[in-house]
mmCIF file of N, CA and C and ligand atoms in Angstrom:
data_model
loop_
_atom_site.group_PDB
_atom_site.id
_atom_site.type_symbol
_atom_site.label_atom_id
_atom_site.label_comp_id
_atom_site.label_asym_id
_atom_site.label_seq_id
_atom_site.Cartn_x
_atom_site.Cartn_y
_atom_site.Cartn_z
ATOM 1 N N UNK A 97 0.902 166.294 73.070
ATOM 2 C CA UNK A 97 -0.096 166.672 72.059
ATOM 3 C C UNK A 97 -0.205 168.174 71.950
ATOM 4 N N UNK A 98 -0.280 168.617 70.802
ATOM 5 C CA UNK A 98 -0.291 170.052 70.557
ATOM 6 C C UNK A 98 -1.248 170.361 69.421
ATOM 7 N N UNK A 99 -2.513 170.495 69.762
ATOM 8 C CA UNK A 99 -3.534 170.635 68.718
ATOM 9 C C UNK A 99 -3.314 171.820 67.789
ATOM 10 N N UNK A 100 -2.715 172.857 68.277
ATOM 11 C CA UNK A 100 -2.508 174.025 67.433
ATOM 12 C C UNK A 100 -1.508 173.786 66.314
ATOM 13 N N UNK A 101 -0.671 172.863 66.574
ATOM 14 C CA UNK A 101 0.436 172.653 65.660
ATOM 15 C C UNK A 101 0.064 171.846 64.429
ATOM 16 N N UNK A 102 -1.078 171.222 64.502
ATOM 17 C CA UNK A 102 -1.405 170.262 63.467
ATOM 18 C C UNK A 102 -2.726 170.615 62.801
ATOM 19 N N UNK A 103 -2.668 170.791 61.522
ATOM 20 C CA UNK A 103 -3.921 170.936 60.780
ATOM 21 C C UNK A 103 -4.505 169.532 60.681
ATOM 22 N N UNK A 104 -5.505 169.362 59.884
ATOM 23 C CA UNK A 104 -5.935 167.976 59.804
ATOM 24 C C UNK A 104 -4.874 167.163 59.084
ATOM 25 N N UNK A 105 -4.632 166.008 59.590
ATOM 26 C CA UNK A 105 -3.475 165.265 59.128
ATOM 27 C C UNK A 105 -3.671 164.526 57.824
ATOM 28 N N UNK A 106 -4.860 164.638 57.259
ATOM 29 C CA UNK A 106 -5.168 163.841 56.076
ATOM 30 C C UNK A 106 -4.407 164.293 54.847
ATOM 31 N N UNK A 107 -4.426 163.471 53.864
ATOM 32 C CA UNK A 107 -3.859 163.833 52.583
ATOM 33 C C UNK A 107 -4.703 164.930 51.962
ATOM 34 N N UNK A 108 -4.064 165.718 51.190
ATOM 35 C CA UNK A 108 -4.830 166.743 50.475
ATOM 36 C C UNK A 108 -5.841 166.087 49.541
ATOM 37 N N UNK A 109 -7.011 166.600 49.580
ATOM 38 C CA UNK A 109 -8.008 166.088 48.655
ATOM 39 C C UNK A 109 -8.473 167.195 47.742
ATOM 40 N N UNK A 110 -7.536 167.755 47.056
ATOM 41 C CA UNK A 110 -7.888 168.810 46.124
ATOM 42 C C UNK A 110 -8.569 168.202 44.913
ATOM 43 N N UNK A 111 -9.667 168.752 44.569
ATOM 44 C CA UNK A 111 -10.308 168.308 43.345
ATOM 45 C C UNK A 111 -9.510 168.836 42.167
ATOM 46 N N UNK A 112 -9.542 168.080 41.108
ATOM 47 C CA UNK A 112 -8.886 168.554 39.908
ATOM 48 C C UNK A 112 -7.426 168.181 39.849
ATOM 49 N N UNK A 113 -6.713 168.919 39.046
ATOM 50 C CA UNK A 113 -5.346 168.531 38.757
ATOM 51 C C UNK A 113 -4.447 168.770 39.946
ATOM 52 N N UNK A 114 -3.541 167.893 40.101
ATOM 53 C CA UNK A 114 -2.507 168.180 41.070
ATOM 54 C C UNK A 114 -1.227 168.510 40.325
ATOM 55 N N UNK A 115 -0.665 169.602 40.701
ATOM 56 C CA UNK A 115 0.498 170.076 39.976
ATOM 57 C C UNK A 115 1.752 169.550 40.636
ATOM 58 N N UNK A 116 2.481 168.835 39.863
ATOM 59 C CA UNK A 116 3.703 168.261 40.379
ATOM 60 C C UNK A 116 4.860 168.822 39.577
ATOM 61 N N UNK A 117 5.821 169.345 40.291
ATOM 62 C CA UNK A 117 6.990 169.873 39.601
ATOM 63 C C UNK A 117 8.121 168.864 39.688
ATOM 64 N N UNK A 118 8.795 168.735 38.585
ATOM 65 C CA UNK A 118 9.929 167.822 38.534
ATOM 66 C C UNK A 118 11.182 168.618 38.219
ATOM 67 N N UNK A 119 12.282 168.154 38.692
ATOM 68 C CA UNK A 119 13.520 168.901 38.507
ATOM 69 C C UNK A 119 14.608 168.076 37.829
ATOM 70 N N UNK A 120 14.225 166.941 37.336
ATOM 71 C CA UNK A 120 15.137 166.172 36.499
ATOM 72 C C UNK A 120 14.316 165.138 35.760
ATOM 73 N N UNK A 121 14.843 164.687 34.653
ATOM 74 C CA UNK A 121 14.155 163.590 33.984
ATOM 75 C C UNK A 121 15.174 162.651 33.362
ATOM 76 N N UNK A 122 14.770 161.424 33.246
ATOM 77 C CA UNK A 122 15.634 160.434 32.639
ATOM 78 C C UNK A 122 15.188 160.204 31.209
ATOM 79 N N UNK A 123 16.087 160.394 30.307
ATOM 80 C CA UNK A 123 15.761 160.245 28.891
ATOM 81 C C UNK A 123 15.384 158.804 28.585
ATOM 82 N N UNK A 124 14.195 158.604 27.986
ATOM 83 C CA UNK A 124 13.771 157.239 27.662
ATOM 84 C C UNK A 124 14.611 156.618 26.552
ATOM 85 N N UNK A 125 15.277 157.445 25.773
ATOM 86 C CA UNK A 125 16.062 156.911 24.656
ATOM 87 C C UNK A 125 17.474 156.539 25.056
ATOM 88 N N UNK A 126 18.120 157.418 25.784
ATOM 89 C CA UNK A 126 19.535 157.161 26.068
ATOM 90 C C UNK A 126 19.805 157.020 27.567
ATOM 91 N N UNK A 127 18.762 157.138 28.368
ATOM 92 C CA UNK A 127 18.871 156.934 29.814
ATOM 93 C C UNK A 127 19.729 157.974 30.517
ATOM 94 N N UNK A 128 20.034 159.059 29.824
ATOM 95 C CA UNK A 128 20.781 160.124 30.478
ATOM 96 C C UNK A 128 19.891 160.828 31.487
ATOM 97 N N UNK A 129 20.493 161.265 32.543
ATOM 98 C CA UNK A 129 19.760 162.010 33.559
ATOM 99 C C UNK A 129 19.952 163.494 33.315
ATOM 100 N N UNK A 130 18.837 164.177 33.139
ATOM 101 C CA UNK A 130 18.890 165.594 32.799
ATOM 102 C C UNK A 130 18.317 166.444 33.917
ATOM 103 N N UNK A 131 19.151 167.166 34.623
ATOM 104 C CA UNK A 131 18.647 168.054 35.659
ATOM 105 C C UNK A 131 17.982 169.279 35.049
ATOM 106 N N UNK A 132 16.875 169.690 35.632
ATOM 107 C CA UNK A 132 16.155 170.880 35.190
ATOM 108 C C UNK A 132 16.007 171.825 36.368
ATOM 109 N N UNK A 133 16.884 172.773 36.434
ATOM 110 C CA UNK A 133 16.866 173.687 37.579
ATOM 111 C C UNK A 133 15.557 174.465 37.681
ATOM 112 N N UNK A 134 14.991 174.791 36.526
ATOM 113 C CA UNK A 134 13.764 175.596 36.535
ATOM 114 C C UNK A 134 12.527 174.767 36.847
ATOM 115 N N UNK A 135 12.677 173.474 36.723
ATOM 116 C CA UNK A 135 11.539 172.611 36.970
ATOM 117 C C UNK A 135 10.611 172.543 35.769
ATOM 118 N N UNK A 136 9.818 171.508 35.741
ATOM 119 C CA UNK A 136 8.822 171.351 34.688
ATOM 120 C C UNK A 136 7.706 170.482 35.228
ATOM 121 N N UNK A 137 6.617 170.446 34.493
ATOM 122 C CA UNK A 137 5.476 169.660 34.950
ATOM 123 C C UNK A 137 4.782 169.008 33.775
ATOM 124 N N UNK A 138 3.662 168.387 34.060
ATOM 125 C CA UNK A 138 2.901 167.717 33.014
ATOM 126 C C UNK A 138 2.534 168.711 31.922
ATOM 127 N N UNK A 139 2.736 168.321 30.693
ATOM 128 C CA UNK A 139 2.416 169.184 29.566
ATOM 129 C C UNK A 139 3.598 170.007 29.084
ATOM 130 N N UNK A 140 4.631 170.055 29.882
ATOM 131 C CA UNK A 140 5.813 170.802 29.468
ATOM 132 C C UNK A 140 6.683 169.946 28.559
ATOM 133 N N UNK A 141 7.461 170.645 27.770
ATOM 134 C CA UNK A 141 8.399 169.929 26.921
ATOM 135 C C UNK A 141 9.776 169.957 27.547
ATOM 136 N N UNK A 142 10.424 168.833 27.449
ATOM 137 C CA UNK A 142 11.779 168.742 27.977
ATOM 138 C C UNK A 142 12.693 168.230 26.877
ATOM 139 N N UNK A 143 13.926 168.564 27.014
ATOM 140 C CA UNK A 143 14.883 168.173 25.996
ATOM 141 C C UNK A 143 16.053 167.479 26.658
ATOM 142 N N UNK A 144 16.421 166.376 26.080
ATOM 143 C CA UNK A 144 17.580 165.660 26.587
ATOM 144 C C UNK A 144 18.846 166.382 26.148
ATOM 145 N N UNK A 145 19.647 166.763 27.094
ATOM 146 C CA UNK A 145 20.881 167.472 26.755
ATOM 147 C C UNK A 145 21.900 166.537 26.132
ATOM 148 N N UNK A 146 21.658 165.291 26.287
ATOM 149 C CA UNK A 146 22.638 164.310 25.871
ATOM 150 C C UNK A 146 22.449 163.928 24.408
ATOM 151 N N UNK A 147 21.246 163.505 24.059
ATOM 152 C CA UNK A 147 21.007 163.055 22.685
ATOM 153 C C UNK A 147 20.180 164.061 21.887
ATOM 154 N N UNK A 148 19.683 165.087 22.536
ATOM 155 C CA UNK A 148 18.999 166.162 21.833
ATOM 156 C C UNK A 148 17.531 165.894 21.541
ATOM 157 N N UNK A 149 17.006 164.763 21.975
ATOM 158 C CA UNK A 149 15.608 164.458 21.722
ATOM 159 C C UNK A 149 14.704 165.299 22.614
ATOM 160 N N UNK A 150 13.528 165.624 22.086
ATOM 161 C CA UNK A 150 12.567 166.395 22.865
ATOM 162 C C UNK A 150 11.376 165.517 23.210
ATOM 163 N N UNK A 151 10.852 165.768 24.374
ATOM 164 C CA UNK A 151 9.743 164.956 24.865
ATOM 165 C C UNK A 151 8.702 165.854 25.508
ATOM 166 N N UNK A 152 7.487 165.374 25.500
ATOM 167 C CA UNK A 152 6.442 166.040 26.267
ATOM 168 C C UNK A 152 6.178 165.220 27.514
ATOM 169 N N UNK A 153 6.207 165.901 28.609
ATOM 170 C CA UNK A 153 6.041 165.225 29.890
ATOM 171 C C UNK A 153 4.566 165.054 30.219
ATOM 172 N N UNK A 154 4.226 163.895 30.742
ATOM 173 C CA UNK A 154 2.897 163.722 31.308
ATOM 174 C C UNK A 154 3.041 162.896 32.581
ATOM 175 N N UNK A 155 2.062 163.009 33.422
ATOM 176 C CA UNK A 155 2.103 162.260 34.667
ATOM 177 C C UNK A 155 1.086 161.127 34.583
ATOM 178 N N UNK A 156 1.546 159.946 34.803
ATOM 179 C CA UNK A 156 0.662 158.787 34.747
ATOM 180 C C UNK A 156 -0.316 158.810 35.909
ATOM 181 N N UNK A 157 -1.599 158.781 35.599
ATOM 182 C CA UNK A 157 -2.612 158.837 36.654
ATOM 183 C C UNK A 157 -2.534 157.644 37.595
ATOM 184 N N UNK A 158 -2.194 156.523 37.037
ATOM 185 C CA UNK A 158 -2.184 155.304 37.840
ATOM 186 C C UNK A 158 -1.024 155.268 38.818
ATOM 187 N N UNK A 159 0.144 155.591 38.325
ATOM 188 C CA UNK A 159 1.334 155.436 39.141
ATOM 189 C C UNK A 159 1.839 156.750 39.709
ATOM 190 N N UNK A 160 1.396 157.860 39.114
ATOM 191 C CA UNK A 160 1.915 159.148 39.548
ATOM 192 C C UNK A 160 3.324 159.418 39.071
ATOM 193 N N UNK A 161 3.797 158.542 38.215
ATOM 194 C CA UNK A 161 5.152 158.725 37.716
ATOM 195 C C UNK A 161 5.141 159.473 36.390
ATOM 196 N N UNK A 162 6.178 160.207 36.160
ATOM 197 C CA UNK A 162 6.249 160.955 34.907
ATOM 198 C C UNK A 162 6.504 160.036 33.715
ATOM 199 N N UNK A 163 5.911 160.428 32.604
ATOM 200 C CA UNK A 163 6.149 159.704 31.360
ATOM 201 C C UNK A 163 6.580 160.730 30.324
ATOM 202 N N UNK A 164 7.345 160.266 29.359
ATOM 203 C CA UNK A 164 7.856 161.176 28.354
ATOM 204 C C UNK A 164 7.558 160.612 26.972
ATOM 205 N N UNK A 165 6.896 161.435 26.209
ATOM 206 C CA UNK A 165 6.535 160.999 24.867
ATOM 207 C C UNK A 165 7.357 161.817 23.871
ATOM 208 N N UNK A 166 8.007 161.108 23.009
ATOM 209 C CA UNK A 166 8.826 161.777 21.997
ATOM 210 C C UNK A 166 7.914 162.548 21.066
ATOM 211 N N UNK A 167 8.377 163.700 20.630
ATOM 212 C CA UNK A 167 7.541 164.453 19.702
ATOM 213 C C UNK A 167 8.362 165.193 18.680
HETATM 214 ZN ZN1 LIG B 246 18.682 161.271 25.553
#
């Protein structure tokens, strides 16, 4: 046991938004996998390099998974 080494072990309980960065997305239209080296997050727009469609990313509150809405 090493008490100094461990902060409280609980999950973060930050109030408010949690910022999640993603570094790839799967196109809902053509299922192409698009790597994003710069990363993106909820509210950002992403573009499928394969079919050229653009989407706005959001994070589903229930599942925590990213969703993409065509725009
Ligand atoms: Zn696509």
